[in-house]
Short mmCIF file of the C-alpha atoms (twelve columns), coordinates in Angstrom:
data_MODEL
# 
_entry.id   MODEL 
# 
loop_
_atom_site.group_PDB 
_atom_site.id 
_atom_site.type_symbol 
_atom_site.label_atom_id 
_atom_site.label_alt_id 
_atom_site.label_comp_id 
_atom_site.label_asym_id 
_atom_site.label_seq_id 
_atom_site.Cartn_x 
_atom_site.Cartn_y 
_atom_site.Cartn_z 
_atom_site.pdbx_PDB_model_num 
ATOM 1   C CA . MET A 1   205.453 206.393 -13.457 1 
ATOM 2   C CA . GLY A 2   204.615 209.277 -11.103 1 
ATOM 3   C CA . ASP A 3   202.566 209.300 -7.879  1 
ATOM 4   C CA . LYS A 4   199.609 206.889 -8.322  1 
ATOM 5   C CA . ARG A 5   197.981 207.575 -5.005  1 
ATOM 6   C CA . ILE A 6   194.364 208.817 -5.058  1 
ATOM 7   C CA . LYS A 7   194.532 212.496 -4.106  1 
ATOM 8   C CA . GLY A 8   192.677 213.730 -1.083  1 
ATOM 9   C CA . ALA A 9   193.073 215.137 2.395   1 
ATOM 10  C CA . GLU A 10  195.954 213.706 4.407   1 
ATOM 11  C CA . PRO A 11  194.746 211.503 7.356   1 
ATOM 12  C CA . PRO A 12  195.126 213.308 10.663  1 
ATOM 13  C CA . VAL A 13  198.136 212.353 12.750  1 
ATOM 14  C CA . ASP A 14  197.512 211.215 16.341  1 
ATOM 15  C CA . THR A 15  199.894 213.368 18.390  1 
ATOM 16  C CA . ARG A 16  198.907 211.992 21.883  1 
ATOM 17  C CA . THR A 17  201.707 210.462 23.899  1 
ATOM 18  C CA . ARG A 18  200.964 207.003 25.202  1 
ATOM 19  C CA . THR A 19  202.859 204.896 27.687  1 
ATOM 20  C CA . ARG A 20  205.126 202.243 26.145  1 
ATOM 21  C CA . PHE A 21  205.720 198.849 27.812  1 
ATOM 22  C CA . PRO A 22  209.297 197.699 26.988  1 
ATOM 23  C CA . GLY A 23  209.737 193.942 27.316  1 
ATOM 24  C CA . ILE A 24  206.124 193.408 28.447  1 
ATOM 25  C CA . SER A 25  204.955 189.779 28.697  1 
ATOM 26  C CA . SER A 26  201.509 188.763 27.460  1 
ATOM 27  C CA . ARG A 27  201.014 187.505 30.978  1 
ATOM 28  C CA . ALA A 28  200.477 191.137 32.023  1 
ATOM 29  C CA . TYR A 29  197.085 191.382 30.291  1 
ATOM 30  C CA . GLU A 30  195.923 187.770 29.969  1 
ATOM 31  C CA . HIS A 31  192.871 186.654 31.847  1 
ATOM 32  C CA . PRO A 32  193.926 184.232 34.623  1 
ATOM 33  C CA . ALA A 33  192.123 181.232 32.880  1 
ATOM 34  C CA . ASP A 34  193.802 182.140 29.571  1 
ATOM 35  C CA . ARG A 35  197.256 182.640 31.239  1 
ATOM 36  C CA . THR A 36  197.137 179.321 33.062  1 
ATOM 37  C CA . ALA A 37  196.344 177.427 29.854  1 
ATOM 38  C CA . LEU A 38  199.020 179.200 27.877  1 
ATOM 39  C CA . VAL A 39  201.676 178.674 30.602  1 
ATOM 40  C CA . ALA A 40  200.856 174.971 30.736  1 
ATOM 41  C CA . LEU A 41  201.049 174.532 26.965  1 
ATOM 42  C CA . ARG A 42  204.377 176.440 26.786  1 
ATOM 43  C CA . LYS A 43  205.745 173.863 29.244  1 
ATOM 44  C CA . LEU A 44  205.296 171.155 26.622  1 
ATOM 45  C CA . HIS A 45  208.771 171.886 25.242  1 
ATOM 46  C CA . GLY A 46  209.110 171.088 21.550  1 
ATOM 47  C CA . VAL A 47  205.334 170.592 20.837  1 
ATOM 48  C CA . ASP A 48  204.820 174.223 19.797  1 
ATOM 49  C CA . GLY A 49  207.837 173.934 17.526  1 
ATOM 50  C CA . LEU A 50  206.323 170.884 15.798  1 
ATOM 51  C CA . VAL A 51  202.936 172.654 15.438  1 
ATOM 52  C CA . ARG A 52  204.701 175.661 13.894  1 
ATOM 53  C CA . LYS A 53  206.663 173.489 11.541  1 
ATOM 54  C CA . PHE A 54  204.011 171.109 10.253  1 
ATOM 55  C CA . ARG A 55  201.006 173.394 10.383  1 
ATOM 56  C CA . GLY A 56  202.670 176.738 9.884   1 
ATOM 57  C CA . SER A 57  205.307 176.311 7.230   1 
ATOM 58  C CA . PHE A 58  203.037 175.735 4.267   1 
ATOM 59  C CA . SER A 59  199.603 176.943 5.332   1 
ATOM 60  C CA . ASP A 60  200.990 180.224 6.545   1 
ATOM 61  C CA . ARG A 61  202.432 180.856 3.053   1 
ATOM 62  C CA . VAL A 62  199.161 179.912 1.307   1 
ATOM 63  C CA . VAL A 63  196.995 182.130 3.556   1 
ATOM 64  C CA . ARG A 64  199.407 185.006 3.219   1 
ATOM 65  C CA . MET A 65  199.527 184.704 -0.561  1 
ATOM 66  C CA . GLU A 66  195.726 184.641 -0.599  1 
ATOM 67  C CA . HIS A 67  195.520 187.919 1.200   1 
ATOM 68  C CA . LEU A 68  198.335 189.435 -0.813  1 
ATOM 69  C CA . ALA A 69  196.338 188.617 -3.872  1 
ATOM 70  C CA . SER A 70  192.843 189.582 -2.794  1 
ATOM 71  C CA . ALA A 71  193.098 192.273 -0.064  1 
ATOM 72  C CA . VAL A 72  194.928 195.550 0.424   1 
ATOM 73  C CA . ARG A 73  198.167 195.563 2.479   1 
ATOM 74  C CA . THR A 74  198.489 198.778 4.538   1 
ATOM 75  C CA . SER A 75  201.488 200.967 4.035   1 
ATOM 76  C CA . ASP A 76  202.402 204.675 4.022   1 
ATOM 77  C CA . ARG A 77  200.565 204.826 0.652   1 
ATOM 78  C CA . GLN A 78  197.612 202.535 1.408   1 
ATOM 79  C CA . PHE A 79  195.346 202.999 4.337   1 
ATOM 80  C CA . ALA A 80  198.017 205.182 5.872   1 
ATOM 81  C CA . ARG A 81  196.050 205.963 9.058   1 
ATOM 82  C CA . ILE A 82  195.530 202.304 9.786   1 
ATOM 83  C CA . HIS A 83  199.123 201.631 9.016   1 
ATOM 84  C CA . ARG A 84  200.284 204.176 11.487  1 
ATOM 85  C CA . GLY A 85  197.887 202.594 13.994  1 
ATOM 86  C CA . VAL A 86  199.437 199.122 13.765  1 
ATOM 87  C CA . ARG A 87  202.989 200.495 13.892  1 
ATOM 88  C CA . GLU A 88  202.131 202.528 17.002  1 
ATOM 89  C CA . ALA A 89  200.424 199.557 18.612  1 
ATOM 90  C CA . ALA A 90  203.440 197.396 17.946  1 
ATOM 91  C CA . ARG A 91  205.696 200.084 19.430  1 
ATOM 92  C CA . ILE A 92  203.625 200.358 22.616  1 
ATOM 93  C CA . LEU A 93  203.625 196.519 23.118  1 
ATOM 94  C CA . ASP A 94  207.333 196.351 22.161  1 
ATOM 95  C CA . PHE A 95  207.117 194.159 19.108  1 
ATOM 96  C CA . ASP A 96  210.317 193.638 17.163  1 
ATOM 97  C CA . ARG A 97  208.442 194.794 14.077  1 
ATOM 98  C CA . ALA A 98  204.805 195.489 13.292  1 
ATOM 99  C CA . PRO A 99  202.859 192.655 11.785  1 
ATOM 100 C CA . GLU A 100 201.494 193.074 8.335   1 
ATOM 101 C CA . LEU A 101 197.898 194.336 8.237   1 
ATOM 102 C CA . TYR A 102 195.466 193.735 5.397   1 
ATOM 103 C CA . VAL A 103 192.097 195.355 4.606   1 
ATOM 104 C CA . GLN A 104 189.711 192.919 3.020   1 
ATOM 105 C CA . GLN A 105 186.427 193.729 1.272   1 
ATOM 106 C CA . SER A 106 183.587 192.197 3.210   1 
ATOM 107 C CA . ALA A 107 180.163 193.187 4.437   1 
ATOM 108 C CA . ALA A 108 180.845 191.297 7.687   1 
ATOM 109 C CA . VAL A 109 182.246 193.333 10.587  1 
ATOM 110 C CA . ASN A 110 185.262 191.313 11.563  1 
ATOM 111 C CA . ALA A 111 188.926 191.303 12.423  1 
ATOM 112 C CA . PHE A 112 191.215 188.419 12.901  1 
ATOM 113 C CA . THR A 113 194.872 187.408 13.392  1 
ATOM 114 C CA . ILE A 114 196.128 184.529 11.295  1 
ATOM 115 C CA . GLY A 115 199.453 182.706 10.837  1 
ATOM 116 C CA . MET A 116 201.760 180.904 13.241  1 
ATOM 117 C CA . ASN A 117 205.327 181.780 12.356  1 
ATOM 118 C CA . GLU A 118 204.576 185.329 11.206  1 
ATOM 119 C CA . PRO A 119 201.005 186.241 12.192  1 
ATOM 120 C CA . PHE A 120 199.364 189.107 10.387  1 
ATOM 121 C CA . VAL A 121 196.094 191.020 10.949  1 
ATOM 122 C CA . VAL A 122 193.063 191.324 8.742   1 
ATOM 123 C CA . LEU A 123 190.376 193.905 9.054   1 
ATOM 124 C CA . THR A 124 187.235 193.942 6.858   1 
ATOM 125 C CA . THR A 125 186.042 197.020 5.189   1 
ATOM 126 C CA . ALA A 126 182.741 196.870 7.092   1 
ATOM 127 C CA . LEU A 127 184.749 197.164 10.406  1 
ATOM 128 C CA . VAL A 128 186.919 199.968 8.956   1 
ATOM 129 C CA . ASP A 129 183.775 201.806 7.986   1 
ATOM 130 C CA . LEU A 130 182.154 201.269 11.359  1 
ATOM 131 C CA . MET A 131 185.087 202.371 13.615  1 
ATOM 132 C CA . ASP A 132 186.731 205.709 14.078  1 
ATOM 133 C CA . ASP A 133 190.545 206.039 14.419  1 
ATOM 134 C CA . ASP A 134 190.663 205.400 18.150  1 
ATOM 135 C CA . GLU A 135 188.283 202.466 17.943  1 
ATOM 136 C CA . LEU A 136 190.381 200.966 15.121  1 
ATOM 137 C CA . ARG A 137 193.512 201.256 17.331  1 
ATOM 138 C CA . PHE A 138 191.650 199.314 20.058  1 
ATOM 139 C CA . VAL A 139 190.817 196.541 17.526  1 
ATOM 140 C CA . ILE A 140 194.316 196.470 16.236  1 
ATOM 141 C CA . GLY A 141 195.620 196.225 19.794  1 
ATOM 142 C CA . HIS A 142 193.207 193.428 20.400  1 
ATOM 143 C CA . GLU A 143 194.557 191.498 17.428  1 
ATOM 144 C CA . LEU A 144 198.160 192.144 18.370  1 
ATOM 145 C CA . GLY A 145 197.308 190.658 21.734  1 
ATOM 146 C CA . HIS A 146 196.330 187.400 19.956  1 
ATOM 147 C CA . ALA A 147 199.707 187.480 18.024  1 
ATOM 148 C CA . MET A 148 201.684 188.278 21.193  1 
ATOM 149 C CA . SER A 149 200.012 185.542 23.223  1 
ATOM 150 C CA . GLY A 150 200.425 182.958 20.418  1 
ATOM 151 C CA . HIS A 151 196.801 181.994 20.568  1 
ATOM 152 C CA . SER A 152 196.775 180.566 17.004  1 
ATOM 153 C CA . VAL A 153 199.629 178.206 17.912  1 
ATOM 154 C CA . TYR A 154 198.406 177.112 21.257  1 
ATOM 155 C CA . ARG A 155 194.784 176.690 20.229  1 
ATOM 156 C CA . THR A 156 195.945 174.435 17.450  1 
ATOM 157 C CA . MET A 157 198.042 172.489 19.989  1 
ATOM 158 C CA . ALA A 158 195.053 172.108 22.268  1 
ATOM 159 C CA . LEU A 159 192.913 170.843 19.302  1 
ATOM 160 C CA . TYR A 160 195.532 168.275 18.354  1 
ATOM 161 C CA . LEU A 161 195.754 167.091 21.971  1 
ATOM 162 C CA . LEU A 162 191.970 166.839 22.105  1 
ATOM 163 C CA . GLN A 163 191.813 164.854 18.842  1 
ATOM 164 C CA . ALA A 164 194.616 162.564 19.962  1 
ATOM 165 C CA . GLY A 165 192.877 161.872 23.204  1 
ATOM 166 C CA . ALA A 166 189.641 161.028 21.440  1 
ATOM 167 C CA . LEU A 167 191.391 158.570 19.046  1 
ATOM 168 C CA . MET A 168 193.501 156.881 21.782  1 
ATOM 169 C CA . THR A 169 190.729 156.110 24.190  1 
ATOM 170 C CA . SER A 170 188.252 153.214 23.652  1 
ATOM 171 C CA . LEU A 171 186.299 153.558 26.902  1 
ATOM 172 C CA . PRO A 172 182.536 153.478 26.556  1 
ATOM 173 C CA . LEU A 173 182.086 156.849 28.267  1 
ATOM 174 C CA . ALA A 174 185.095 158.451 26.496  1 
ATOM 175 C CA . GLY A 175 182.712 160.720 24.555  1 
ATOM 176 C CA . ILE A 176 181.625 162.452 27.747  1 
ATOM 177 C CA . GLY A 177 185.211 163.255 28.625  1 
ATOM 178 C CA . VAL A 178 185.865 164.608 25.148  1 
ATOM 179 C CA . GLN A 179 182.759 166.888 25.446  1 
ATOM 180 C CA . ALA A 180 184.015 168.203 28.735  1 
ATOM 181 C CA . VAL A 181 187.389 168.989 27.303  1 
ATOM 182 C CA . GLN A 182 185.663 170.703 24.283  1 
ATOM 183 C CA . ALA A 183 183.621 172.777 26.727  1 
ATOM 184 C CA . ALA A 184 186.820 173.740 28.547  1 
ATOM 185 C CA . LEU A 185 188.400 174.675 25.212  1 
ATOM 186 C CA . THR A 186 185.593 177.074 24.183  1 
ATOM 187 C CA . GLU A 187 185.712 178.529 27.677  1 
ATOM 188 C CA . TRP A 188 189.426 179.132 27.219  1 
ATOM 189 C CA . MET A 189 188.834 180.754 23.829  1 
ATOM 190 C CA . ARG A 190 186.237 183.082 25.350  1 
ATOM 191 C CA . LYS A 191 188.636 184.076 28.104  1 
ATOM 192 C CA . SER A 192 191.364 184.684 25.479  1 
ATOM 193 C CA . GLU A 193 189.120 187.226 23.835  1 
ATOM 194 C CA . LEU A 194 188.798 189.037 27.216  1 
ATOM 195 C CA . SER A 195 192.608 188.961 27.388  1 
ATOM 196 C CA . CYS A 196 192.958 190.730 24.038  1 
ATOM 197 C CA . ASP A 197 190.417 193.372 24.879  1 
ATOM 198 C CA . ARG A 198 192.788 194.236 27.717  1 
ATOM 199 C CA . ALA A 199 195.668 194.363 25.227  1 
ATOM 200 C CA . GLY A 200 193.570 196.806 23.131  1 
ATOM 201 C CA . LEU A 201 193.101 198.998 26.193  1 
ATOM 202 C CA . LEU A 202 196.866 198.973 26.867  1 
ATOM 203 C CA . VAL A 203 197.436 200.147 23.326  1 
ATOM 204 C CA . LEU A 204 194.813 202.831 23.220  1 
ATOM 205 C CA . GLN A 205 194.777 203.840 26.909  1 
ATOM 206 C CA . ASP A 206 191.336 205.412 26.584  1 
ATOM 207 C CA . ARG A 207 188.610 203.485 28.441  1 
ATOM 208 C CA . GLU A 208 185.686 205.339 26.785  1 
ATOM 209 C CA . ALA A 209 186.854 204.674 23.269  1 
ATOM 210 C CA . CYS A 210 187.546 200.946 24.006  1 
ATOM 211 C CA . LEU A 211 183.957 200.545 25.442  1 
ATOM 212 C CA . ARG A 212 182.573 202.481 22.505  1 
ATOM 213 C CA . ALA A 213 184.225 200.162 19.977  1 
ATOM 214 C CA . LEU A 214 182.723 197.102 21.774  1 
ATOM 215 C CA . MET A 215 179.349 198.778 21.996  1 
ATOM 216 C CA . LYS A 216 179.405 199.358 18.189  1 
ATOM 217 C CA . LEU A 217 179.731 195.598 17.743  1 
ATOM 218 C CA . ALA A 218 176.360 195.302 19.300  1 
ATOM 219 C CA . GLY A 219 174.533 198.369 17.978  1 
ATOM 220 C CA . GLY A 220 176.373 199.457 14.822  1 
ATOM 221 C CA . SER A 221 177.380 202.928 13.896  1 
ATOM 222 C CA . HIS A 222 174.490 204.865 15.555  1 
ATOM 223 C CA . LEU A 223 176.557 206.337 18.349  1 
ATOM 224 C CA . GLU A 224 174.214 209.280 18.717  1 
ATOM 225 C CA . ASP A 225 171.485 206.843 19.747  1 
ATOM 226 C CA . MET A 226 173.681 204.950 22.294  1 
ATOM 227 C CA . ASP A 227 175.250 205.666 25.650  1 
ATOM 228 C CA . VAL A 228 178.128 203.838 27.240  1 
ATOM 229 C CA . GLU A 229 176.865 204.171 30.889  1 
ATOM 230 C CA . GLU A 230 173.424 202.961 29.871  1 
ATOM 231 C CA . PHE A 231 174.998 199.997 28.041  1 
ATOM 232 C CA . LEU A 232 176.946 199.191 31.170  1 
ATOM 233 C CA . ARG A 233 173.641 199.173 33.121  1 
ATOM 234 C CA . GLN A 234 172.256 196.757 30.419  1 
ATOM 235 C CA . ALA A 235 175.311 194.570 30.935  1 
ATOM 236 C CA . ALA A 236 174.649 194.499 34.679  1 
ATOM 237 C CA . GLU A 237 171.129 193.424 34.114  1 
ATOM 238 C CA . PHE A 238 172.275 190.630 31.928  1 
ATOM 239 C CA . GLU A 239 174.722 189.508 34.573  1 
ATOM 240 C CA . ARG A 240 172.081 189.479 37.260  1 
ATOM 241 C CA . ALA A 241 169.380 187.679 35.326  1 
ATOM 242 C CA . GLU A 242 165.888 187.580 36.881  1 
ATOM 243 C CA . ASN A 243 165.249 183.908 37.455  1 
ATOM 244 C CA . LEU A 244 166.656 180.402 36.827  1 
ATOM 245 C CA . ARG A 245 165.146 180.330 33.306  1 
ATOM 246 C CA . ASP A 246 167.245 183.389 32.354  1 
ATOM 247 C CA . SER A 247 170.296 181.854 33.868  1 
ATOM 248 C CA . PHE A 248 169.841 178.711 31.822  1 
ATOM 249 C CA . ALA A 249 169.306 180.814 28.709  1 
ATOM 250 C CA . LYS A 250 172.643 182.542 29.317  1 
ATOM 251 C CA . PHE A 251 174.296 179.161 29.649  1 
ATOM 252 C CA . LEU A 252 172.793 178.029 26.271  1 
ATOM 253 C CA . LEU A 253 173.796 181.218 24.602  1 
ATOM 254 C CA . THR A 254 177.459 180.889 25.522  1 
ATOM 255 C CA . ARG A 255 178.324 177.161 25.859  1 
ATOM 256 C CA . ASN A 256 179.399 176.675 22.196  1 
ATOM 257 C CA . SER A 257 180.566 180.126 21.474  1 
ATOM 258 C CA . SER A 258 184.270 181.054 20.910  1 
ATOM 259 C CA . HIS A 259 183.549 184.726 21.804  1 
ATOM 260 C CA . PRO A 260 181.947 186.283 24.863  1 
ATOM 261 C CA . LEU A 261 178.728 188.270 24.352  1 
ATOM 262 C CA . ALA A 262 179.049 192.021 23.706  1 
ATOM 263 C CA . VAL A 263 177.719 193.122 27.136  1 
ATOM 264 C CA . VAL A 264 180.082 190.590 28.870  1 
ATOM 265 C CA . ARG A 265 183.056 192.092 27.025  1 
ATOM 266 C CA . VAL A 266 182.089 195.641 27.917  1 
ATOM 267 C CA . SER A 267 181.437 194.755 31.578  1 
ATOM 268 C CA . GLU A 268 184.666 192.819 31.949  1 
ATOM 269 C CA . LEU A 269 186.870 195.417 30.275  1 
ATOM 270 C CA . ASN A 270 185.262 198.243 32.235  1 
ATOM 271 C CA . ARG A 271 186.043 196.319 35.411  1 
ATOM 272 C CA . TRP A 272 189.617 195.719 34.482  1 
ATOM 273 C CA . ALA A 273 190.162 199.303 33.450  1 
ATOM 274 C CA . ALA A 274 188.965 200.424 36.922  1 
ATOM 275 C CA . GLY A 275 191.147 197.929 38.789  1 
ATOM 276 C CA . ASP A 276 194.684 197.811 40.312  1 
ATOM 277 C CA . ASP A 277 196.147 195.546 37.587  1 
ATOM 278 C CA . TYR A 278 195.711 198.119 34.827  1 
ATOM 279 C CA . ARG A 279 197.001 201.008 36.985  1 
ATOM 280 C CA . THR A 280 200.004 198.934 37.990  1 
ATOM 281 C CA . ILE A 281 200.918 198.149 34.411  1 
ATOM 282 C CA . LEU A 282 200.544 201.811 33.365  1 
ATOM 283 C CA . SER A 283 202.895 202.715 36.285  1 
ATOM 284 C CA . GLY A 284 205.597 200.496 34.629  1 
ATOM 285 C CA . SER A 285 205.322 197.380 36.856  1 
ATOM 286 C CA . TYR A 286 204.475 194.295 34.846  1 
ATOM 287 C CA . PRO A 287 205.821 190.790 34.066  1 
ATOM 288 C CA . LEU A 288 208.536 190.671 31.459  1 
ATOM 289 C CA . ARG A 289 208.624 188.198 28.486  1 
ATOM 290 C CA . ARG A 290 212.212 187.258 29.340  1 
ATOM 291 C CA . ASP A 291 210.788 185.544 32.440  1 
ATOM 292 C CA . ASP A 292 208.090 183.618 30.683  1 
ATOM 293 C CA . GLY A 293 209.992 180.351 30.830  1 
ATOM 294 C CA . THR A 294 210.151 180.459 34.621  1 
ATOM 295 C CA . ALA A 295 206.381 181.047 35.070  1 
ATOM 296 C CA . SER A 296 204.787 178.392 37.334  1 
ATOM 297 C CA . VAL A 297 201.749 176.465 36.177  1 
ATOM 298 C CA . ARG A 298 200.773 175.925 39.869  1 
ATOM 299 C CA . SER A 299 200.835 179.634 40.712  1 
ATOM 300 C CA . GLN A 300 198.878 180.518 37.573  1 
ATOM 301 C CA . ALA A 301 196.338 177.846 38.422  1 
ATOM 302 C CA . ARG A 302 195.872 179.352 41.894  1 
ATOM 303 C CA . GLY A 303 195.239 182.746 40.358  1 
ATOM 304 C CA . THR A 304 192.636 181.149 37.981  1 
ATOM 305 C CA . ALA A 305 190.875 179.410 40.955  1 
ATOM 306 C CA . THR A 306 190.872 182.672 42.857  1 
ATOM 307 C CA . SER A 307 189.429 184.603 39.934  1 
ATOM 308 C CA . TYR A 308 186.604 182.066 39.409  1 
ATOM 309 C CA . LEU A 309 185.901 181.907 43.106  1 
ATOM 310 C CA . GLU A 310 185.647 185.629 43.386  1 
ATOM 311 C CA . THR A 311 183.294 185.781 40.430  1 
ATOM 312 C CA . PHE A 312 181.231 182.952 42.007  1 
ATOM 313 C CA . ARG A 313 181.040 184.814 45.387  1 
ATOM 314 C CA . GLN A 314 180.053 188.183 43.933  1 
ATOM 315 C CA . SER A 315 177.609 186.968 41.302  1 
ATOM 316 C CA . THR A 316 173.852 187.725 41.736  1 
ATOM 317 C CA . ASP A 317 172.970 185.247 38.961  1 
ATOM 318 C CA . PRO A 318 170.087 183.009 40.240  1 
ATOM 319 C CA . LEU A 319 171.710 179.814 39.074  1 
ATOM 320 C CA . LEU A 320 175.004 180.572 40.647  1 
ATOM 321 C CA . THR A 321 173.291 181.876 43.777  1 
ATOM 322 C CA . LEU A 322 171.469 178.576 44.068  1 
ATOM 323 C CA . VAL A 323 174.621 176.550 43.596  1 
ATOM 324 C CA . ARG A 324 176.386 178.661 46.144  1 
ATOM 325 C CA . ASP A 325 173.578 178.299 48.666  1 
ATOM 326 C CA . LEU A 326 173.462 174.511 48.101  1 
ATOM 327 C CA . ALA A 327 177.170 174.351 48.687  1 
ATOM 328 C CA . SER A 328 176.856 176.393 51.855  1 
ATOM 329 C CA . SER A 329 174.016 174.216 53.071  1 
ATOM 330 C CA . THR A 330 176.016 171.031 52.349  1 
ATOM 331 C CA . ALA A 331 178.996 172.450 54.210  1 
ATOM 332 C CA . ASP A 332 176.746 173.287 57.149  1 
ATOM 333 C CA . VAL A 333 175.414 169.760 57.223  1 
ATOM 334 C CA . GLY A 334 178.891 168.394 57.056  1 
ATOM 335 C CA . ASP A 335 179.983 170.639 59.960  1 
ATOM 336 C CA . ARG A 336 177.089 169.502 62.098  1 
ATOM 337 C CA . ALA A 337 177.821 165.856 61.330  1 
ATOM 338 C CA . LEU A 338 181.389 166.342 62.340  1 
ATOM 339 C CA . ASP A 339 180.243 168.015 65.598  1 
ATOM 340 C CA . VAL A 340 178.101 164.940 66.318  1 
ATOM 341 C CA . VAL A 341 181.029 162.611 65.714  1 
ATOM 342 C CA . ARG A 342 183.298 164.744 67.908  1 
ATOM 343 C CA . ARG A 343 180.803 164.844 70.809  1 
ATOM 344 C CA . HIS A 344 180.255 161.065 70.463  1 
ATOM 345 C CA . ARG A 345 184.010 160.454 70.692  1 
ATOM 346 C CA . SER A 346 184.486 162.787 73.606  1 
ATOM 347 C CA . GLY A 347 181.555 161.133 75.421  1 
# 
């Protein structure tokens, strides 16, 4: 039959040496809130197996066959540069083997990981056209983070538990409780996206390129008209907000969203890239997946509480500042009341 490849210039080979992370656990890069939820769900022994069996066995095959029929699977002969990228990302994160990756024709800029037993990655042609090689490696690393953390399985478990709770309860105010759990679920999903941005950084190990990829999701391909540092200042302005109306608008923008806003992702990843956790992982010190079974839910929950508390303390957002001041005032009133009681007793 001969060589049926379309002739053209060979894609450039990336010769940079990147640090590998043998045996690394997903706990190394997961946001504290994401990590706590995952550790807790993994403690439900047998439930994840049931989800994989009943949800994954058939639907995984259907979805894979759909992409096998209507998208292009990367290989050494198809989208070779992207194929090299997914193999290198899998090598860095120490996968047993690289997941399949498909390129799908679509005008929407998107990437997703699908499947439970054998997850695979899908990139749309709009995203491939938008990103350069380094930016694509970041996106691929992000998606492999989802696969490594098992987000598809554990999100499905959480949804099943939520639905079961809604069906089993008949209390008049049960709907309020379900809404609260749904809000917590979308918050977890947003934090899981931050986790996987960190996985993308671990794969690429280039802060500027990672931030550039996220910035493109907001402003498109016009890099010559954008600047990372200016975009970070824009992110800082969004975080501050100017008044309570802006704070409430931020709440409305995110409350039902499964993904953080672009400026939030840039700001969070930049902060993590500059922190000790990232440097420690690069130095070779990180949790190992062989120890995942011994991870404590209580210790992870403490880490989550500390993370949220630190964010709460450092925030200049008017709404959070108001809540913090009210909490402080309430504590002061309580302290004064206790002083009165103590003096009364001593008298």
